[in-house]
Tab-separated table of C-alpha atoms in Angstrom:
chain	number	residue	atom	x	y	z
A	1	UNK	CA	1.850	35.677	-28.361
A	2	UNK	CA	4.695	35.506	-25.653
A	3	UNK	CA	2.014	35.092	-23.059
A	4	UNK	CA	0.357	32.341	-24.745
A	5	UNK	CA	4.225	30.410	-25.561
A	6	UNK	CA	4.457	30.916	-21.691
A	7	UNK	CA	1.251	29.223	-20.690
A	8	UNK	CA	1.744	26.664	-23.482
A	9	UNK	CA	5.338	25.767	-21.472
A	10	UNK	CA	4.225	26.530	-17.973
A	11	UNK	CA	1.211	23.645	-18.752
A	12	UNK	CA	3.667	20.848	-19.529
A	13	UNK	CA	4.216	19.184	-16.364
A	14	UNK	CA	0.453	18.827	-16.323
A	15	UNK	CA	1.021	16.652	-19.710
A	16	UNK	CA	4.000	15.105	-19.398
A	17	UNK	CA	4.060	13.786	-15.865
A	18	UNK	CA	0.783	11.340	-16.451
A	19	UNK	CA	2.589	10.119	-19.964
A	20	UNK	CA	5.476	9.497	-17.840
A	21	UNK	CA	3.602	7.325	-15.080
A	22	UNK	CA	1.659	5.734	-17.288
A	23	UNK	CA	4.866	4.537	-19.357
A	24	UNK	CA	6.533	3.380	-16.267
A	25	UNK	CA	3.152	1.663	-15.105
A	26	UNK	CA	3.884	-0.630	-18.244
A	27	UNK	CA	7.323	-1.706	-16.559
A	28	UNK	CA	5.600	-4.263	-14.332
A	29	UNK	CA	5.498	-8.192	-14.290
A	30	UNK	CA	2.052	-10.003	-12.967
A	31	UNK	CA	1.122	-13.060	-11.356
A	32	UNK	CA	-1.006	-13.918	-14.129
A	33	UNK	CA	2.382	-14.799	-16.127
A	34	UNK	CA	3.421	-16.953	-13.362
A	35	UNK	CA	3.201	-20.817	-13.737
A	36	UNK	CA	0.569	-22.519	-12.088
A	37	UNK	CA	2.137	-25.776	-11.975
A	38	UNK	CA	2.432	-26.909	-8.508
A	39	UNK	CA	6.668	-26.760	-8.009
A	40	UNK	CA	8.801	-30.150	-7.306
A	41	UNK	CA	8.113	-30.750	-3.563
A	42	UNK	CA	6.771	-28.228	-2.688
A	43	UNK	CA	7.826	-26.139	0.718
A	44	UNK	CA	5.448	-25.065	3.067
A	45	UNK	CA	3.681	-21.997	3.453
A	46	UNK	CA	2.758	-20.271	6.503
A	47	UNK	CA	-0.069	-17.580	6.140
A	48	UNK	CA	0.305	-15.557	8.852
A	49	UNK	CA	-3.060	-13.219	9.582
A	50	UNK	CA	-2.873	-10.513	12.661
A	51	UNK	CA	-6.476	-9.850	13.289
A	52	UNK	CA	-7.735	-6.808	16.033
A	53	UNK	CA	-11.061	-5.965	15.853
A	54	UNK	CA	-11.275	-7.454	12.654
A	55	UNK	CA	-14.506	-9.297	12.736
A	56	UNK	CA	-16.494	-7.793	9.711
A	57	UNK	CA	-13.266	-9.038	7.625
A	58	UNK	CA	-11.726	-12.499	9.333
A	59	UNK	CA	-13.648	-14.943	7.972
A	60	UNK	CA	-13.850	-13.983	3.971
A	61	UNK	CA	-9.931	-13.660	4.429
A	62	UNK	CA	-9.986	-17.132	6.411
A	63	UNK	CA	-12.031	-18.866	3.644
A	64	UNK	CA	-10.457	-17.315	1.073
A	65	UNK	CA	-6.652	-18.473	2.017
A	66	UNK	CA	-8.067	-21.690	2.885
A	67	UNK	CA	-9.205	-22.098	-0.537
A	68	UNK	CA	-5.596	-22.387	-2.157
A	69	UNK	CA	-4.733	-25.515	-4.509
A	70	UNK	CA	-1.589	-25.024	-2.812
A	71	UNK	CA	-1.358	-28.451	-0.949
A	72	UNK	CA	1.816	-27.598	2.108
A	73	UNK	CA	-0.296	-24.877	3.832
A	74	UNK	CA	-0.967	-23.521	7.425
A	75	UNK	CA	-2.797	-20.548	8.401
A	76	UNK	CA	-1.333	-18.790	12.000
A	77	UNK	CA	-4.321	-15.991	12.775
A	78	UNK	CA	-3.071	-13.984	15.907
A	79	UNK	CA	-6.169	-12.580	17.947
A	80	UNK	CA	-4.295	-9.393	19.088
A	81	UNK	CA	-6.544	-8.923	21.917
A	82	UNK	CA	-9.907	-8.248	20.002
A	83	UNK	CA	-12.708	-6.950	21.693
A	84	UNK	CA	-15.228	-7.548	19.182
A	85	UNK	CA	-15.514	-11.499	18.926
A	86	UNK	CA	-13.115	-11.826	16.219
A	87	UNK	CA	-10.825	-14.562	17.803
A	88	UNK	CA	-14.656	-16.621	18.791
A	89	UNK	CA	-15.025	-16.733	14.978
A	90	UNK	CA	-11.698	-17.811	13.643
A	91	UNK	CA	-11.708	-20.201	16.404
A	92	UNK	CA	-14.981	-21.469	14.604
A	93	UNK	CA	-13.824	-22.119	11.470
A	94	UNK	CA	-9.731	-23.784	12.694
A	95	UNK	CA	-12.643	-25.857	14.380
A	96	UNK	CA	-13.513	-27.489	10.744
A	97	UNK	CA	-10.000	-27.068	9.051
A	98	UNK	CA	-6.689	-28.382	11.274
A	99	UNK	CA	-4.974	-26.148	8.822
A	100	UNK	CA	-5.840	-23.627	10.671
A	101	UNK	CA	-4.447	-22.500	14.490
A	102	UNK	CA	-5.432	-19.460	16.817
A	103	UNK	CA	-2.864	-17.912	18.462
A	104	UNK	CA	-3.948	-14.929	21.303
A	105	UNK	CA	-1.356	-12.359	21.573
A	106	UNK	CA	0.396	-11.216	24.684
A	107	UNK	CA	0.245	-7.677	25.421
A	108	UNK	CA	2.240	-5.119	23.286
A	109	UNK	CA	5.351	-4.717	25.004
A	110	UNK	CA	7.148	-0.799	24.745
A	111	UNK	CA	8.434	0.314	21.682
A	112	UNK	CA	6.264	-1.723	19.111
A	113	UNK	CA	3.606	-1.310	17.066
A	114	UNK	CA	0.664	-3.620	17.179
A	115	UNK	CA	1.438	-4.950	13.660
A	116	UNK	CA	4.608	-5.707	14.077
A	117	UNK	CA	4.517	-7.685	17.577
A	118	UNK	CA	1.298	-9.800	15.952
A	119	UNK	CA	3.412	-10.608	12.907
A	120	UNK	CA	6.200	-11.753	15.372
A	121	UNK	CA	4.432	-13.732	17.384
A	122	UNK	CA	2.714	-15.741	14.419
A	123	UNK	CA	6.069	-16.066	12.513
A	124	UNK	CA	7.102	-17.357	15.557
A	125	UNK	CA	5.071	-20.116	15.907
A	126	UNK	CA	4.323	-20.985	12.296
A	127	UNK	CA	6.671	-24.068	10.565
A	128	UNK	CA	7.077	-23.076	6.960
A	129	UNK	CA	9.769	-22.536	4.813
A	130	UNK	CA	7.804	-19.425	3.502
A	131	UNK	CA	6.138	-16.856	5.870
A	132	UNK	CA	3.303	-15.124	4.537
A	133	UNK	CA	2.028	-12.017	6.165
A	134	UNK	CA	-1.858	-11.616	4.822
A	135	UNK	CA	-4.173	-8.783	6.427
A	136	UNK	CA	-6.784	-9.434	7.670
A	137	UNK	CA	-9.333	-7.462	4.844
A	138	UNK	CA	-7.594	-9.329	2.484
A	139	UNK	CA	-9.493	-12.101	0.148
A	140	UNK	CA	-7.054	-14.476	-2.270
A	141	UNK	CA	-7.554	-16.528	-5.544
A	142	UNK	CA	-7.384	-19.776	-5.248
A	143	UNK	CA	-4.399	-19.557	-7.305
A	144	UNK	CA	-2.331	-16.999	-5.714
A	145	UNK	CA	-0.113	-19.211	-3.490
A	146	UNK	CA	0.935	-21.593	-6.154
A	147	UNK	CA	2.111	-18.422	-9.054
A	148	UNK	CA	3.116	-16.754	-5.800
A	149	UNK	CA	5.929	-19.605	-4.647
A	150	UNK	CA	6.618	-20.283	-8.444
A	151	UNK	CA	7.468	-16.637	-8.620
A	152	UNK	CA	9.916	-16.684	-5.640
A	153	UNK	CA	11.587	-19.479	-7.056
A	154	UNK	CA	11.802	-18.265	-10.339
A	155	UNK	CA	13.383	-14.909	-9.381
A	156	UNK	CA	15.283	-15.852	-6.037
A	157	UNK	CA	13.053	-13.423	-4.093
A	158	UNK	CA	14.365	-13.104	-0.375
A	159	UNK	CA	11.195	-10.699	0.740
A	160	UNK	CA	8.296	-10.759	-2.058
A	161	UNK	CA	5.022	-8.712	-2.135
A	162	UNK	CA	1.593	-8.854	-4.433
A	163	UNK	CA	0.106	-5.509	-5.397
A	164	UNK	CA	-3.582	-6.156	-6.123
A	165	UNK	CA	-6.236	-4.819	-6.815
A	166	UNK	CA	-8.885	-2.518	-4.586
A	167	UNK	CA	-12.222	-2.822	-4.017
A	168	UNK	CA	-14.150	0.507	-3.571
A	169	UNK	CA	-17.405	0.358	-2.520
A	170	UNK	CA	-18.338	3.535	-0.936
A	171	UNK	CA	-18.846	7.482	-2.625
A	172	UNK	CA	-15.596	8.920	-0.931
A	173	UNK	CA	-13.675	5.316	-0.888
A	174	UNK	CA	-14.187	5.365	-5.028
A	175	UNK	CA	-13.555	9.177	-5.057
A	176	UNK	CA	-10.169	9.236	-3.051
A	177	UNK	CA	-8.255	5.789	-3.044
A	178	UNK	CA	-7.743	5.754	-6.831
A	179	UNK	CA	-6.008	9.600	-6.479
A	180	UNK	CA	-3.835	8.351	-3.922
A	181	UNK	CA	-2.818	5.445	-5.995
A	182	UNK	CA	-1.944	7.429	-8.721
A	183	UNK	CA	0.069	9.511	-6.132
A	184	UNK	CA	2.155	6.422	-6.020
A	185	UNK	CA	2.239	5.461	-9.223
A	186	UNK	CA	3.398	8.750	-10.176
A	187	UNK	CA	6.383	8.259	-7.236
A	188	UNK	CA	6.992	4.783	-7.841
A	189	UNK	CA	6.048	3.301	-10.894
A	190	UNK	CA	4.981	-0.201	-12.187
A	191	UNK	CA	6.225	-3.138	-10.587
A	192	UNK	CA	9.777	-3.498	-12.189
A	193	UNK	CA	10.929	0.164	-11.869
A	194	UNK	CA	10.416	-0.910	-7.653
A	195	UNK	CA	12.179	-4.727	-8.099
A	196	UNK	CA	15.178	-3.314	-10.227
A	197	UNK	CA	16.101	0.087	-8.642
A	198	UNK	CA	19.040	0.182	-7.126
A	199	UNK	CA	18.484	2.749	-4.510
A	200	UNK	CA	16.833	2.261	-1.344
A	201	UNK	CA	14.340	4.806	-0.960
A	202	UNK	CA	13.008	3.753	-4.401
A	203	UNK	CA	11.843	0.180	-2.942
A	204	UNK	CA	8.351	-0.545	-1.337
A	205	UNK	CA	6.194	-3.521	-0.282
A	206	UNK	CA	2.733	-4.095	-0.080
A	207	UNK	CA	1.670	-5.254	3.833
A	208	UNK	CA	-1.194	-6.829	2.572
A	209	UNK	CA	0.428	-10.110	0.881
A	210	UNK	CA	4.254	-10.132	1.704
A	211	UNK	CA	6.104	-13.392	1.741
A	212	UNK	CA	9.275	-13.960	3.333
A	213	UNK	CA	11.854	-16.457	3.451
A	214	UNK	CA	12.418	-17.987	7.314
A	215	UNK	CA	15.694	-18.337	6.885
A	216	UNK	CA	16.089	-14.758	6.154
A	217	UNK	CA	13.201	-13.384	7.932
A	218	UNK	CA	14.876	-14.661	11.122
A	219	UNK	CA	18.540	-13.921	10.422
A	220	UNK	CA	17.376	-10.239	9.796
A	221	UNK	CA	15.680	-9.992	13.246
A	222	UNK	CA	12.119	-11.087	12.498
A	223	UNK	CA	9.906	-8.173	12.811
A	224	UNK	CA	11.999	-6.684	15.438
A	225	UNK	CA	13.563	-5.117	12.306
A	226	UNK	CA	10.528	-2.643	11.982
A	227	UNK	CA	9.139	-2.857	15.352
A	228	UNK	CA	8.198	0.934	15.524
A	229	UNK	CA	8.218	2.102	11.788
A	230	UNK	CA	4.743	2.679	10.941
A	231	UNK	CA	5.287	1.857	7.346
A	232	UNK	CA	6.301	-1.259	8.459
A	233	UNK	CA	6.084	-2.564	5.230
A	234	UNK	CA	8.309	-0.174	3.023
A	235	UNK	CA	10.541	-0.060	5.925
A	236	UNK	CA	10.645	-4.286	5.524
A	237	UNK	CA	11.907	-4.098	1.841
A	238	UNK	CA	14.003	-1.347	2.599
A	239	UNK	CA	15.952	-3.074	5.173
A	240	UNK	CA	16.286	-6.428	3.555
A	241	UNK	CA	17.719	-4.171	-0.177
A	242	UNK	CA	20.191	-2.950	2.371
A	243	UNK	CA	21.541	-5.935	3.981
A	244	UNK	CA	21.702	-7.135	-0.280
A	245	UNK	CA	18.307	-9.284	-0.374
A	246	UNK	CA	16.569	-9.762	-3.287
A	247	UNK	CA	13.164	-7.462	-3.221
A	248	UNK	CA	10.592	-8.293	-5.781
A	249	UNK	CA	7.331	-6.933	-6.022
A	250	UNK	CA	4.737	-7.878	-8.971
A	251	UNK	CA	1.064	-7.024	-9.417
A	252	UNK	CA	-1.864	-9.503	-8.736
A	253	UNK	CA	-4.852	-7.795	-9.491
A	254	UNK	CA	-6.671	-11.116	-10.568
A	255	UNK	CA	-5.146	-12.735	-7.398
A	256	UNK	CA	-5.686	-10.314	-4.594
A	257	UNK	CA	-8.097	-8.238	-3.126
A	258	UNK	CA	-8.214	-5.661	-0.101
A	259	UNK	CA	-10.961	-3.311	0.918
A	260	UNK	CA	-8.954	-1.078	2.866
A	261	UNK	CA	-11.654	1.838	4.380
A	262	UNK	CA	-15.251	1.933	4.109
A	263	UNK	CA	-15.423	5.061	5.228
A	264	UNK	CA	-14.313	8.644	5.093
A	265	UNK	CA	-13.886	8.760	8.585
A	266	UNK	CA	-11.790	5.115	7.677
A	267	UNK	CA	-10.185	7.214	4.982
A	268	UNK	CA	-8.817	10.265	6.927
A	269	UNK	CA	-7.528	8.246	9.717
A	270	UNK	CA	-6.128	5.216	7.511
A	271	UNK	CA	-4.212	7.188	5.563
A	272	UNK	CA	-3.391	9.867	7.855
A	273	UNK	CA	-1.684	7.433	10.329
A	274	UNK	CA	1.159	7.012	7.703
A	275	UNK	CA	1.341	8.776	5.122
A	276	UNK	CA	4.264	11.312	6.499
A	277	UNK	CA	5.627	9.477	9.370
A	278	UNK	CA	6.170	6.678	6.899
A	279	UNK	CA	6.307	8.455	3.278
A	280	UNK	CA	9.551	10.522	4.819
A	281	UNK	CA	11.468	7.573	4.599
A	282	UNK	CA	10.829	6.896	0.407
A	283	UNK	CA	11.906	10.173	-0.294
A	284	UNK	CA	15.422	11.238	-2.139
A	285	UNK	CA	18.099	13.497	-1.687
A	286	UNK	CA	18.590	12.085	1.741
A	287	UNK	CA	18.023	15.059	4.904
A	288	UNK	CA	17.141	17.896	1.842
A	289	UNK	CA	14.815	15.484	0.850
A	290	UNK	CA	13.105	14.876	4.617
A	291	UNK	CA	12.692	18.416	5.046
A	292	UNK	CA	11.768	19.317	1.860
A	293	UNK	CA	9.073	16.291	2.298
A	294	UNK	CA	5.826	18.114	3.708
A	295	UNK	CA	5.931	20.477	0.707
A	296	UNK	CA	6.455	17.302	-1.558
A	297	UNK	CA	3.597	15.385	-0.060
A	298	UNK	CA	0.865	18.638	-0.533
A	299	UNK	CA	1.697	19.167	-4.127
A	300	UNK	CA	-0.106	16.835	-5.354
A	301	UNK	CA	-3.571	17.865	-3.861
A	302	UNK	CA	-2.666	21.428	-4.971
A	303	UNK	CA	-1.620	20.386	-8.489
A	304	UNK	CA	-5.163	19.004	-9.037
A	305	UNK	CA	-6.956	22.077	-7.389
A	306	UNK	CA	-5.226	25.280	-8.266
A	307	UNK	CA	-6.072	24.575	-11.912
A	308	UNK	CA	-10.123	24.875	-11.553
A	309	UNK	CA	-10.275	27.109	-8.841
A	310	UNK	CA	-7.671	29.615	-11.199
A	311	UNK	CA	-10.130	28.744	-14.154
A	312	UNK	CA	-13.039	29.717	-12.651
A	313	UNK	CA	-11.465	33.256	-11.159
A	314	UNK	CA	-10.405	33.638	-14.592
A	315	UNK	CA	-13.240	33.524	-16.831
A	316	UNK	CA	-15.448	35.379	-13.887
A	317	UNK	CA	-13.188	38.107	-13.381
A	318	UNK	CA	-11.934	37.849	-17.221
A	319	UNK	CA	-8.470	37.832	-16.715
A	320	UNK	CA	-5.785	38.056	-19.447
A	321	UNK	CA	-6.131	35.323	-22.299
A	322	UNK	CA	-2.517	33.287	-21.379
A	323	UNK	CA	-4.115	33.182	-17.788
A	324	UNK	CA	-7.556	31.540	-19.561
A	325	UNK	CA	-5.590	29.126	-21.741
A	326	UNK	CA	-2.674	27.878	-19.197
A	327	UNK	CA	-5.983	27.242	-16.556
A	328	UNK	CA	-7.698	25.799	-18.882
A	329	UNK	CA	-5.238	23.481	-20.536
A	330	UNK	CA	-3.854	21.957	-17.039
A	331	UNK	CA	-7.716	21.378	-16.164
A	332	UNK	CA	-8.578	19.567	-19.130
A	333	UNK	CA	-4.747	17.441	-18.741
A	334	UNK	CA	-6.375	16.794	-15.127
A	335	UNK	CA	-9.631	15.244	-16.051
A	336	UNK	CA	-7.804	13.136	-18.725
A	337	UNK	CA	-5.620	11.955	-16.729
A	338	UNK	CA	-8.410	11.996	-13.676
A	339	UNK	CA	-10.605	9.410	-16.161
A	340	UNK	CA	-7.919	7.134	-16.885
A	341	UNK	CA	-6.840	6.559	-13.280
A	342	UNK	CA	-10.549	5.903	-12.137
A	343	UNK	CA	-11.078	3.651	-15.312
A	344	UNK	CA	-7.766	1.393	-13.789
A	345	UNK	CA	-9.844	1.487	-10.752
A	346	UNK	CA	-13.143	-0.078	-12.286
A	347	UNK	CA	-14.851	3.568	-10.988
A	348	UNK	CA	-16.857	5.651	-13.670
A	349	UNK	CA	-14.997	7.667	-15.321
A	350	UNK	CA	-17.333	10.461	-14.253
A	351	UNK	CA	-15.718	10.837	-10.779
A	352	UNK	CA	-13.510	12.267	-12.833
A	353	UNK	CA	-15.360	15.332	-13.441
A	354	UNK	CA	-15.156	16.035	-9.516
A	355	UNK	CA	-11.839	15.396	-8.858
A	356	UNK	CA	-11.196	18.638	-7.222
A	357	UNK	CA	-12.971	17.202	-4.005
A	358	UNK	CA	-11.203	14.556	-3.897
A	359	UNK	CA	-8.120	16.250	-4.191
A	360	UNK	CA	-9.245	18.774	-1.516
A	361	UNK	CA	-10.044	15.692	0.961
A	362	UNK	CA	-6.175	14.358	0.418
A	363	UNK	CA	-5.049	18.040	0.984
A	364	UNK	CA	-6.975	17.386	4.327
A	365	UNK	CA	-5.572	14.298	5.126
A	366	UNK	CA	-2.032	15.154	4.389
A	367	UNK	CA	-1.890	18.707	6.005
A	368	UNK	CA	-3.641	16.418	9.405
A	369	UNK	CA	-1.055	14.090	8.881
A	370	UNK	CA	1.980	16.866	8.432
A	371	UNK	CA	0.655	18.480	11.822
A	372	UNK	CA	0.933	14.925	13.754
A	373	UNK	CA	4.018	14.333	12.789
A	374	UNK	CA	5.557	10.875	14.133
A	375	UNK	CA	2.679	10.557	16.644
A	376	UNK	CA	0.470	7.791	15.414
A	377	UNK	CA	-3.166	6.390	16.546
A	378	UNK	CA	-4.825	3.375	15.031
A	379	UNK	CA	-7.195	0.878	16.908
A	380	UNK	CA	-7.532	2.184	20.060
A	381	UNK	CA	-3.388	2.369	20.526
A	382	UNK	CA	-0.806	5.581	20.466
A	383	UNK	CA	2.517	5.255	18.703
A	384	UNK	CA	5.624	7.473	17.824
A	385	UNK	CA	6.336	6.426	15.071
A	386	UNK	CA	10.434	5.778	14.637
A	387	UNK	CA	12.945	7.788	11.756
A	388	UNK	CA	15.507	6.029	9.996
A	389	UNK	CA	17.648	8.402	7.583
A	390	UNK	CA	19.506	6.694	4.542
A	391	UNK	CA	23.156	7.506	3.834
C-alpha cells in the first residue's frame, strides 16, 4: 500500500503541471476584443519586412499586409542580399502599390546578426509613428493593424507583440511545433501572466508581428540594442521592461499567421539555432539559473519519454505493481494532456498517441543545440550569439 501512496504522489507533477498551464493559458487578452474602429487621426504605420531567401513566402506576406483597412500605411521590405529572386518579386508587386518600397541591404557589418541589421536599416528609412517588424512567412487579417494600433493606444504599449496562430502542414511540423509550444506555455503562460510580470526574465515577444513606438525604438538604440542576441526578440522586450517601457503582448490567432518550418530538416535547425543561446536568458534564479539551464531545457523531452519507455520495461519484465501504476498513470496524464495541446493546434488529436517521437526529436534538437552553445548558423551566415546576465 506504501508503494502504491508513493507512486500515487511521485505521479503528481504529471497532473498538476498541465492544470496549471492550462489555468494560466486563460490569463490572456486577444485582438479579437480589440476595437475595430479606425482611431481619431490615425498615425502611421510602418511594416517593416526583412526578406533573405525568402521567395516561397514574400509575396503572400506582401499581399496580405497590403490588404489592411488600415488607411496611414507603408510597407519597407529589405532584400538582405537574396540570392533566390526574392527582391525581383517584391519589386513586382511595390511596382502596382506606391505603398510599398524596396530597400537592398548593405552588407552585414561585424558583430550583428542578419535580423537585426535588416530591421535597422528598414526602421531607418521608414516614416511612421509606429514601426512594425513583420517576417517575412507571415500572412495578416485584414483587420490586424487597426485592433493592433487600437490596442497600443488603449494600453500605452511602448514595444507590443501578436502571438498567433501556426500553420502546420507537414507530418513532423504537426508532430513537434505544438510540443514546443506547450514547452512555452508551460514556462510562460497566457498572454497577461507575460504583460503584467514584473520580472524581467518572465517577459517575451513574438518576432513575427512586433510593433514599436519610433520615438522609443530610437531613443533605446534602434536595433543596435540586440544586434547579436539571437533571440532578438525576447531580448527586445526584455530591454525595453528594463529601461521601464510598457511591454504588452496579446494573442491574435484570428489575425496572424506564420508557417515557420516545412521541414524536419527546417525543424532541427530552426529551433536549434536558439533555443539555448537565447532560452538562457528567460531563465530565473539569475547565474544558478544559467547553469542549471541545459538540464532545465532537456526535461521536458525526458518528462514525456521516460514514462512509456518505463511502462513498457515494466509490464515486459513484470516489475513490482507501484512501478506498473506510477508508469502508467504519468503516461495516460501525458496523452491527455498530449490531445489537448494538439487539439489547440487544429492537429488530430491522434498525434497524440505518438508523442514519444516527438518528444524524442526535441530531445534531439535541444541536446544539438546544448552542444553548440552560443555558436549560431542560419541562412548561409555564422554567429556567436551574445550573453546578457540579469541582476
Amino acid at each position: 500500500m506504501n508503494g502504491l501512496i508513493i507512486a500515487g504522489i511521485a505521479s503528481l507533477p504529471w497532473i498538476i503541471t498541465p492544470i496549471i498551464s492550462v489555468l494560466r493559458l486563460t490569463r490572456s487578452q486577444s485582438l479579437d476584443g480589440e476595437s475595430m474602429d479606425l482611431p481619431i487621426d490615425p498615425p502611421l504605420v510602418s511594416v517593416v519586412i526583412p526578406a533573405r531567401n525568402e521567395v516561397r513566402n514574400i509575396e503572400r506576406c506582401l499581399r496580405s499586409v497590403l490588404s489592411t483597412t488600415y488607411p496611414a500605411l507603408e510597407v519597407v521590405v529589405v532584400d538582405d542580399q537574396s540570392t533566390d529572386g526574392t527582391g525581383d518579386l517584391a519589386r513586382s508587386i511595390a511596382a502596382t502599390d506606391n505603398r510599398v518600397r524596396i530597400i537592398d541591404n548593405s552588407p552585414l557589418p561585424g558583430g550583428w546578426f542578419g535580423k537585426q541589421w535588416a530591421c535597422q536599416t528598414g526602421a531607418l528609412e521608414a516614416k511612421g509613428e509606429l514601426i512594425c517588424f513583420a517576417d517575412a512567412d507571415t500572412w495578416h487579417s485584414r483587420d490586424l493593424m487597426t485592433r493592433s494600433v487600437n490596442a497600443i493606444q488603449r494600453r500605452g504599449a511602448d514595444l507590443f507583440s501578436i502571438a498567433g496562430s501556426q500553420d502546420l502542414g507537414s507530418f513532423w511540423e504537426r508532430l513537434v511545433q505544438p510540443q514546443i509550444f506547450s514547452i512555452l506555455l508551460t514556462r510562460y503562460g497566457g498572454t497577461e501572466c507575460v504583460s503584467e510580470s514584473k520580472r524581467v526574465e518572465d517577459k517575451i515577444a513574438n518576432g513575427q508581428c512586433l510593433f514599436v513606438r519610433r520615438d522609443v525604438y530610437e531613443k533605446l538604440g534602434c536595433h543596435e540594442l540586440v544586434r547579436a542576441h539571437v533571440a532578438d526578440d525576447m531580448m527586445m522586450a526584455q530591454r525595453y521592461f528594463a529601461a521601464g517601457r510598457n511591454v504588452v503582448i496579446e494573442a491574435g490567432t484570428s489575425q496572424l499567421h506564420t508557417r515557420m518550418y516545412t521541414s524536419l530538416s527546417e525543424l532541427i535547425h530552426g529551433w536549434g539555432k536558439n533555443v539555448f543561446a537565447g532560452g538562457r536568458e528567460s531563465v530565473p534564479m539569475g547565474a544558478l539559473g544559467r547553469f542549471m539551464f541545459p538540464l532545465l531545457l532537456i526535461l521536458p523531452p525526458l518528462l514525456t519519454i521516460v514514462p512509456p519507455v518505463t511502462l513498457a520495461v515494466a509490464l515486459a519484465l513484470d516489475l513490482s505493481l507501484p512501478v506498473i501504476v506510477w508508469s502508467a498513470v504519468t503516461t495516460g496524464a501525458a496523452l491527455i494532456w498530449f490531445a489537448v495541446v494538439y487539439a489547440i493546434h487544429r492537429v488530430p488529436v491522434a498525434y497524440a498517441l505518438i508523442n514519444p517521437i516527438g518528444a524524442i526529436i526535441l530531445l534531439y534538437i535541444f541536446l544539438r543545440a546544448i552542444a553548440r552553445g552560443r555558436r549560431v548558423a542560419w541562412k548561409g551566415r555564422e554567429y556567436v550569439s551574445a550573453t546578457t546576465a540579469h541582476a
